[in-house]
């Protein structure tokens, strides 16, 4: 299936948990046009206060750098020649090989796909290649590079070749495969707020079937799609591009990928922007429950805006009253799904996903208002189902990208599951519900998929100091729904050369999304290597 170049999910993704719901982080690929994306900046001694519940650095391991000398058995990969060819109206495409298992380079290869748009010049000296990644895990960096090469600020596109490589297991790079499209339709509709043991049994059966299908269709690839391996792949590509240092801009999960690269290869870091940061020192329970809190903050902001507008389907009272109406709506979907005119019904799981989907980008609030109005007032679930489909990268023809398959494969390999049994989920529910009264239960049960994964986790929480790396710019948005601001604070603090830039605004990630202040600060760093003054806050 050929997807449109600028799909919604290529701009910034963070998909942490996956069950019939799935915790995602997709944003609109178009810049947000909101009043909060202003150009003013202020400076303070530190960013806004935000509780960071990361364990202390002594409680988790430290990611250690790899030897700077390239091992002899990897030399053939670093010595490849990239054969670029024209593709996609003005872009160049290529493929290259990496070992499936870096511990056993002779045990088989994986083919990765990459795209680039060469620097436009325009009187600005070329700096090198800027690798970009939208996050996920599972988001296509090829798609995102094609978006970035047309929409990033002109000065950045003039100085850098914009390059994207789909990580191993993603999209065009030996993709993880799991369910058929009809099976995925059924999976996304499974109830994630179980009210009975029968509901729990159905949810567990769905998670087990999902995991078994991934094993059946993807085999040994599932053991080799970790973030560490993808970071090592990026170093191969850096060398093949002829760059002594890696210049990188990652959003959402892409910040974890970039930080991992910095931890493994600190001496090869050039400029590195980590926007919408994840904190690698957190475990799965902390990540998922804190992300649930991020969605709650985003919903409160949406509700505060909605109740001021005539016709808001959640009423014109308080934010708390709007939340109560949303809860009642979700409960009604649980027992009485709405028709959509498409042969599928909008049930509670899909309705919840549709609302969460619109939390990532303030520019989608009008769409959500209309969708809620159609559903609550007119009994028409079509628009809210469309938001859910957008989240899952389901096309109108009923086909899915492999976003959610790659997402589970990477997440389940990177960290042990937050819960391994339904009883454990029940024990964790109060934590989720406290963080997110409206979405917590769904997100708690959404973390159970990895409990049944056929491949044990190879990763664990860790800190990344990246000692010796060039200055790294971490960007955090205060009301980010998918990557809470505290995560940006945590990552910037553990990176020895980390510098935090704050956006006092809404939506997931900040760069190239409407804030002149953020864009100017990031552009200055990418072009001159100059980080903003400590405590800089853009409004």
XYZ file of C-alpha atoms in Angstrom:
539
model
C 0.000 0.000 0.000
C 1.359 3.410 -0.931
C 0.625 5.890 1.809
C 0.319 9.612 1.416
C 3.544 11.435 2.095
C 2.158 13.497 4.944
C 0.153 11.055 7.027
C -1.041 12.167 10.446
C 1.156 9.794 12.357
C 4.508 10.701 10.843
C 4.950 13.920 12.793
C 5.522 12.645 16.291
C 4.688 9.348 17.868
C 4.957 7.818 21.249
C 3.148 4.532 21.520
C 4.027 2.954 24.844
C 1.450 0.288 25.568
C -0.727 -1.695 23.202
C -3.783 -3.822 23.678
C -7.156 -3.357 22.083
C -6.656 0.284 22.923
C -2.983 1.104 22.814
C -1.286 4.151 24.218
C -0.177 6.261 21.323
C 1.486 9.507 20.572
C 0.504 10.665 17.110
C 0.301 14.300 16.119
C -0.729 16.150 13.032
C 2.084 16.515 10.557
C 0.939 20.028 9.777
C 2.155 22.808 12.071
C -0.297 23.607 14.845
C -2.024 26.938 14.435
C -2.899 27.983 17.948
C -2.657 31.128 19.950
C -0.286 29.449 22.366
C 2.348 28.999 19.682
C 3.702 32.498 20.175
C 7.162 33.854 19.614
C 7.999 35.215 23.034
C 10.680 33.677 25.225
C 11.668 34.225 28.805
C 14.604 33.007 30.814
C 14.590 31.629 34.316
C 16.979 29.765 36.532
C 15.094 26.567 35.804
C 12.081 25.320 33.887
C 8.614 25.060 35.384
C 8.375 22.711 38.314
C 7.168 19.211 37.479
C 7.425 16.103 39.617
C 9.756 13.560 38.075
C 9.203 10.162 39.597
C 12.186 8.555 37.937
C 14.228 6.280 40.142
C 17.541 7.679 41.280
C 20.498 7.055 39.006
C 21.890 4.624 41.564
C 18.776 2.427 41.249
C 19.199 1.651 37.561
C 22.022 0.718 35.231
C 24.002 3.156 33.101
C 24.170 2.752 29.327
C 27.838 2.271 28.541
C 29.438 3.440 25.275
C 30.656 0.972 22.694
C 34.332 0.881 21.668
C 35.146 3.668 19.232
C 36.976 1.304 16.878
C 34.657 -0.524 14.507
C 35.058 -4.302 14.937
C 36.467 -6.188 11.988
C 33.378 -8.349 11.542
C 31.290 -5.198 11.082
C 33.625 -3.566 8.567
C 31.735 -4.983 5.542
C 28.584 -3.193 6.691
C 30.400 0.085 7.261
C 32.058 -0.275 3.845
C 28.892 -0.542 1.741
C 28.183 1.844 -1.115
C 24.797 3.535 -1.145
C 23.170 3.363 -4.585
C 20.725 6.262 -4.604
C 17.922 6.441 -7.166
C 15.206 8.997 -7.834
C 11.903 8.418 -6.060
C 8.810 10.196 -4.801
C 9.070 13.368 -6.894
C 12.383 14.968 -6.024
C 13.680 12.570 -3.385
C 16.358 9.903 -3.531
C 15.934 6.414 -2.115
C 18.328 3.615 -1.257
C 18.680 0.447 0.789
C 21.535 -0.964 2.841
C 22.162 -4.022 4.981
C 22.797 -4.407 8.693
C 23.338 -7.580 10.696
C 20.204 -9.007 12.227
C 22.248 -9.792 15.330
C 25.232 -7.548 16.097
C 26.610 -10.285 18.341
C 26.630 -12.651 15.370
C 27.085 -10.612 12.164
C 27.315 -13.751 10.041
C 23.917 -14.998 11.114
C 21.820 -13.116 8.563
C 21.114 -9.557 7.467
C 18.245 -7.081 7.536
C 17.628 -4.677 4.669
C 16.806 -1.105 5.683
C 15.242 1.565 3.460
C 16.291 5.216 3.510
C 15.338 8.431 1.735
C 16.992 11.825 1.425
C 16.451 15.301 0.063
C 19.751 17.039 -0.580
C 20.447 20.410 0.977
C 19.070 23.285 -1.062
C 22.089 25.490 -0.387
C 20.765 28.969 -1.124
C 24.032 30.519 -0.044
C 24.235 28.582 3.219
C 27.177 26.158 3.602
C 26.183 22.504 3.789
C 26.702 21.019 7.275
C 25.911 17.381 6.552
C 23.008 14.969 6.804
C 20.239 15.471 9.371
C 18.668 12.143 10.278
C 15.091 12.529 11.462
C 12.765 10.151 13.278
C 9.114 10.771 14.255
C 8.884 8.285 17.099
C 6.498 5.438 17.735
C 8.152 3.118 18.044
C 6.886 2.102 14.630
C 6.607 5.475 12.909
C 8.067 5.670 9.423
C 11.140 7.901 9.312
C 11.029 7.744 5.514
C 7.574 9.318 5.533
C 8.660 11.830 8.133
C 11.782 12.824 6.195
C 9.649 13.514 3.140
C 7.407 15.696 5.282
C 10.330 17.429 6.998
C 12.093 18.129 3.691
C 9.080 20.149 2.604
C 8.065 21.781 5.872
C 11.072 22.312 8.144
C 12.392 25.899 8.270
C 14.107 26.935 5.040
C 17.472 27.643 6.701
C 17.677 24.091 8.068
C 16.783 22.518 4.724
C 19.406 24.726 3.090
C 22.203 23.484 5.359
C 21.322 19.815 5.759
C 20.434 16.867 3.612
C 17.207 15.628 5.235
C 17.508 11.859 5.689
C 15.141 9.257 7.085
C 15.654 5.536 7.568
C 12.810 3.283 8.613
C 14.135 1.439 11.680
C 14.389 -2.325 11.555
C 10.930 -3.884 11.699
C 9.186 -0.691 10.561
C 7.344 0.105 7.312
C 9.799 -0.471 4.429
C 12.606 -1.968 6.540
C 11.859 -5.677 6.983
C 8.508 -4.875 8.673
C 7.120 -6.836 11.583
C 3.905 -8.549 10.517
C 1.107 -9.779 12.759
C -2.625 -9.667 12.014
C -4.704 -9.477 8.863
C -6.622 -6.229 8.408
C -9.988 -7.735 9.478
C -8.274 -9.275 12.507
C -6.821 -5.872 13.399
C -10.301 -4.340 13.149
C -11.492 -6.849 15.723
C -8.443 -6.356 17.950
C -8.810 -2.578 18.158
C -12.436 -2.977 19.223
C -11.782 -5.312 22.173
C -13.119 -3.919 25.460
C -10.285 -2.485 27.576
C -12.452 -1.595 30.565
C -13.499 -5.111 31.577
C -16.542 -5.295 33.824
C -16.603 -9.073 34.290
C -14.338 -12.092 34.239
C -15.699 -12.868 30.782
C -14.506 -9.440 29.583
C -11.080 -10.095 31.110
C -10.872 -13.502 29.439
C -11.686 -11.953 26.051
C -9.041 -9.268 26.511
C -6.383 -11.794 27.535
C -7.299 -14.054 24.613
C -6.973 -11.115 22.217
C -3.547 -10.187 23.585
C -2.344 -13.781 23.364
C -3.626 -14.172 19.806
C -1.926 -10.922 18.823
C 1.413 -12.062 20.236
C 1.123 -15.502 18.635
C 0.338 -13.967 15.251
C 3.404 -11.724 15.459
C 5.561 -14.742 16.219
C 4.037 -16.766 13.380
C 4.475 -14.022 10.771
C 7.718 -12.378 11.939
C 9.766 -15.205 13.486
C 13.286 -14.466 14.671
C 13.020 -10.805 13.661
C 11.082 -10.242 16.910
C 14.281 -10.875 18.878
C 16.188 -8.160 17.012
C 14.152 -4.961 16.837
C 15.407 -3.308 20.017
C 16.203 0.386 20.261
C 19.867 -0.409 20.903
C 20.054 -2.323 17.622
C 18.308 0.480 15.720
C 20.751 2.998 17.200
C 23.642 0.854 15.969
C 22.001 0.775 12.533
C 22.019 4.578 12.524
C 25.762 4.559 13.063
C 26.190 2.346 10.018
C 24.151 4.809 7.975
C 26.129 7.756 9.365
C 29.300 6.201 8.033
C 27.762 5.350 4.654
C 26.589 8.956 4.299
C 30.179 10.098 4.794
C 29.514 12.031 8.004
C 32.075 11.943 10.803
C 29.350 12.933 13.281
C 25.654 12.123 13.432
C 23.318 15.096 13.185
C 19.888 14.066 14.397
C 16.404 15.337 15.186
C 14.092 12.897 16.930
C 10.602 13.405 18.251
C 8.830 11.468 20.978
C 10.125 7.864 21.001
C 12.699 9.191 18.520
C 14.262 10.980 21.496
C 14.875 7.616 23.164
C 16.433 6.342 19.950
C 18.627 9.429 19.675
C 19.635 9.397 23.328
C 20.506 5.717 23.004
C 22.766 6.560 20.061
C 24.423 9.276 22.138
C 24.978 6.829 24.977
C 26.538 4.217 22.696
C 28.549 6.594 20.488
C 29.067 9.843 22.452
C 32.137 10.894 20.467
C 30.138 10.712 17.216
C 27.336 13.052 18.276
C 27.110 16.221 16.198
C 23.986 18.306 16.720
C 21.134 16.396 18.343
C 17.606 17.669 19.018
C 15.381 15.487 21.239
C 11.844 16.943 21.116
C 9.050 15.504 23.268
C 11.523 13.533 25.327
C 11.231 10.143 26.961
C 13.052 9.315 30.171
C 14.945 6.006 29.803
C 15.342 5.569 33.556
C 11.616 4.840 34.022
C 10.125 1.364 34.039
C 7.040 0.385 32.016
C 4.599 1.043 34.844
C 6.012 4.519 35.435
C 6.019 5.340 31.728
C 2.488 4.136 31.084
C 0.872 5.605 34.200
C 2.638 8.942 33.815
C 1.644 9.084 30.168
C -1.937 8.489 31.303
C -1.536 11.592 33.451
C -0.363 13.471 30.374
C -3.562 12.578 28.553
C -5.576 13.817 31.516
C -3.795 17.172 31.449
C -4.445 17.427 27.715
C -8.120 16.552 28.096
C -8.569 19.155 30.824
C -7.111 21.761 28.462
C -9.427 20.617 25.662
C -12.449 20.609 27.983
C -11.645 24.082 29.321
C -11.680 25.336 25.731
C -14.759 23.347 24.700
C -17.079 24.481 27.509
C -16.514 28.108 26.486
C -17.928 27.430 23.039
C -21.634 27.311 22.194
C -22.811 23.825 21.368
C -20.028 21.950 23.161
C -21.303 18.386 23.478
C -19.700 18.138 26.924
C -21.751 21.084 28.147
C -20.929 24.681 29.015
C -20.220 24.192 32.702
C -16.968 23.297 34.427
C -14.118 21.084 33.305
C -15.159 18.558 35.943
C -18.704 18.487 34.590
C -17.368 18.023 31.065
C -15.307 15.081 32.285
C -18.359 13.515 33.901
C -20.234 13.781 30.596
C -17.330 12.143 28.789
C -17.369 9.278 31.286
C -21.102 8.833 30.788
C -20.608 8.811 27.020
C -17.916 6.124 27.251
C -20.160 4.031 29.497
C -23.006 4.304 26.997
C -20.712 3.084 24.222
C -19.856 0.053 26.339
C -23.456 -1.151 26.271
C -24.788 0.589 23.152
C -22.183 1.061 20.389
C -23.028 3.677 17.794
C -23.487 3.090 14.060
C -20.927 4.648 11.745
C -22.392 3.880 8.345
C -19.301 1.837 7.505
C -20.188 -1.657 8.661
C -18.324 -1.107 11.931
C -19.690 0.190 15.186
C -18.113 2.713 17.518
C -17.702 0.922 20.847
C -16.067 2.168 24.029
C -12.564 1.088 23.037
C -12.687 2.834 19.653
C -14.398 5.886 21.110
C -11.736 6.247 23.790
C -9.019 5.901 21.175
C -10.679 8.568 19.037
C -10.656 11.058 21.913
C -7.056 10.245 22.835
C -6.033 10.603 19.204
C -7.092 14.238 19.129
C -5.172 15.047 22.325
C -1.851 15.092 20.500
C -2.464 18.205 18.503
C -4.422 21.259 19.551
C -5.214 21.821 15.871
C -7.446 18.735 16.067
C -9.622 20.024 18.880
C -12.226 21.385 16.415
C -12.428 17.933 14.818
C -12.956 16.353 18.225
C -15.669 18.857 19.148
C -17.542 18.031 15.954
C -17.037 14.280 16.415
C -18.308 14.363 20.003
C -21.269 16.473 18.977
C -22.210 14.060 16.205
C -21.856 11.064 18.521
C -23.476 12.423 21.691
C -26.216 14.536 20.143
C -26.973 12.646 16.925
C -25.900 9.092 17.662
C -23.474 9.106 14.732
C -20.065 7.563 15.481
C -18.498 8.070 12.043
C -16.306 11.084 12.839
C -15.016 9.700 16.136
C -14.243 6.383 14.433
C -12.240 8.321 11.835
C -10.104 9.802 14.629
C -9.528 6.306 15.998
C -8.576 5.024 12.542
C -6.169 7.920 12.171
C -4.509 6.892 15.412
C -4.062 3.300 14.274
C -2.982 4.316 10.744
C -5.969 2.550 9.220
C -6.628 3.736 5.666
C -10.142 4.263 4.261
C -9.758 1.039 2.282
C -9.419 -0.897 5.542
C -5.685 -1.577 5.389
C -3.323 -0.867 8.277
C 0.293 0.212 8.352
C 2.558 -1.883 10.568
C 2.821 0.904 13.183
C 1.138 -1.042 15.965
C 2.918 -4.306 15.167
C 6.359 -2.721 15.237
C 5.334 -0.773 18.310
C 4.646 -3.863 20.378
C 7.695 -5.661 19.056
C 10.042 -2.838 20.070
C 8.371 -1.971 23.375
C 8.172 -5.573 24.533
C 11.867 -6.046 23.793
C 13.020 -2.768 25.350
C 11.354 -3.162 28.767
C 9.801 -5.906 30.897
C 5.989 -5.573 30.991
C 4.292 -3.308 33.488
C 1.964 -6.174 34.437
C 2.139 -9.902 33.810
C -1.315 -11.013 34.979
C -4.845 -9.582 35.141
C -4.575 -9.582 38.941
C -1.518 -7.378 38.704
C -3.368 -4.990 36.400
C -6.134 -4.751 38.994
C -3.537 -3.896 41.631
C -2.120 -1.162 39.390
C -5.472 0.327 38.360
C -5.660 2.783 41.299
C -2.355 4.332 40.191
C -3.655 4.789 36.653
C -7.047 6.052 37.789
C -5.435 8.604 40.068
C -3.274 9.840 37.191
C -6.127 9.798 34.700
C -9.711 9.408 35.955
C -11.078 9.386 32.398
C -8.551 7.161 30.600
C -6.682 5.342 33.363
C -8.532 2.021 33.334
C -8.207 1.612 29.572
C -4.524 2.429 29.659
C -3.864 0.100 32.596
C -5.289 -2.879 30.726
C -3.535 -1.732 27.560
C -0.181 -2.573 29.151
C -0.869 -6.295 29.333
C 0.163 -7.223 25.785
C 3.846 -7.684 26.577
C 2.957 -10.181 29.314
C 2.257 -12.733 26.580
C 5.014 -11.714 24.176
C 6.921 -14.704 22.743
C 10.318 -13.027 23.186
C 11.630 -11.953 26.606
C 12.708 -8.363 27.108
C 16.403 -7.663 26.557
C 16.328 -4.103 27.874
C 15.714 -2.527 31.275
C 15.462 0.998 32.733
C 18.781 2.836 32.584
C 20.314 6.284 32.648
C 22.165 7.748 29.672
C 24.943 10.186 30.595
C 26.566 10.126 27.110
C 29.753 11.479 28.661
C 31.868 13.370 26.147
C 29.051 14.085 23.685
C 28.647 17.509 22.107
C 25.833 19.657 23.544
C 22.439 17.960 23.131
C 19.229 20.016 23.019
C 16.190 18.520 24.795
C 12.822 20.158 24.093
C 9.858 19.715 26.447
C 6.253 20.932 26.199
C 4.574 21.646 29.536
C 1.174 20.206 28.590
C 2.419 17.465 26.290
C -0.122 14.602 26.429
C 2.151 11.747 25.371
C 5.564 12.617 26.780
C 5.031 14.528 30.037
C 7.243 17.529 30.647
C 8.899 15.810 33.611
C 10.406 13.306 31.177
C 12.202 16.076 29.303
C 13.511 17.397 32.600
C 14.696 13.908 33.546
C 16.467 13.234 30.253
C 18.147 16.642 30.133
C 19.390 16.146 33.701
C 20.971 12.749 33.083
C 22.685 13.738 29.810
C 25.982 15.299 30.836
C 25.797 17.725 27.907
C 21.997 18.068 27.923
C 20.307 21.450 27.717
C 16.549 21.900 28.257
C 14.371 24.194 26.128
C 10.794 24.585 27.392
C 7.598 25.316 25.466
C 4.746 26.573 27.651
C 2.007 25.222 25.435
C -0.205 22.322 24.416
C 0.239 19.391 22.058
C 2.827 16.726 21.486
C 6.327 18.042 20.630
C 7.135 21.643 19.737
C 9.568 22.139 16.851
C 8.125 23.135 13.481
C 4.609 23.184 14.916
C 3.842 26.893 15.098
C 6.066 28.424 17.802
C 8.460 30.935 16.269
C 10.367 31.071 19.536
C 11.002 27.315 19.577
C 11.881 27.213 15.894
C 14.381 30.060 16.178
C 16.086 28.472 19.182
C 16.329 25.049 17.523
C 17.452 26.526 14.208
C 20.225 28.475 15.946
C 21.407 25.274 17.600
C 21.286 23.211 14.396
C 23.133 25.846 12.362
C 25.574 27.227 14.922
C 25.693 24.609 17.678
C 24.534 27.236 20.177
C 22.143 26.032 22.890
C 19.585 28.469 24.370
C 20.277 30.161 27.681
C 19.586 27.980 30.693
C 15.952 28.156 31.731
C 14.665 29.485 28.409
C 10.877 29.186 28.166
C 8.949 29.853 24.973
C 5.327 30.965 25.266
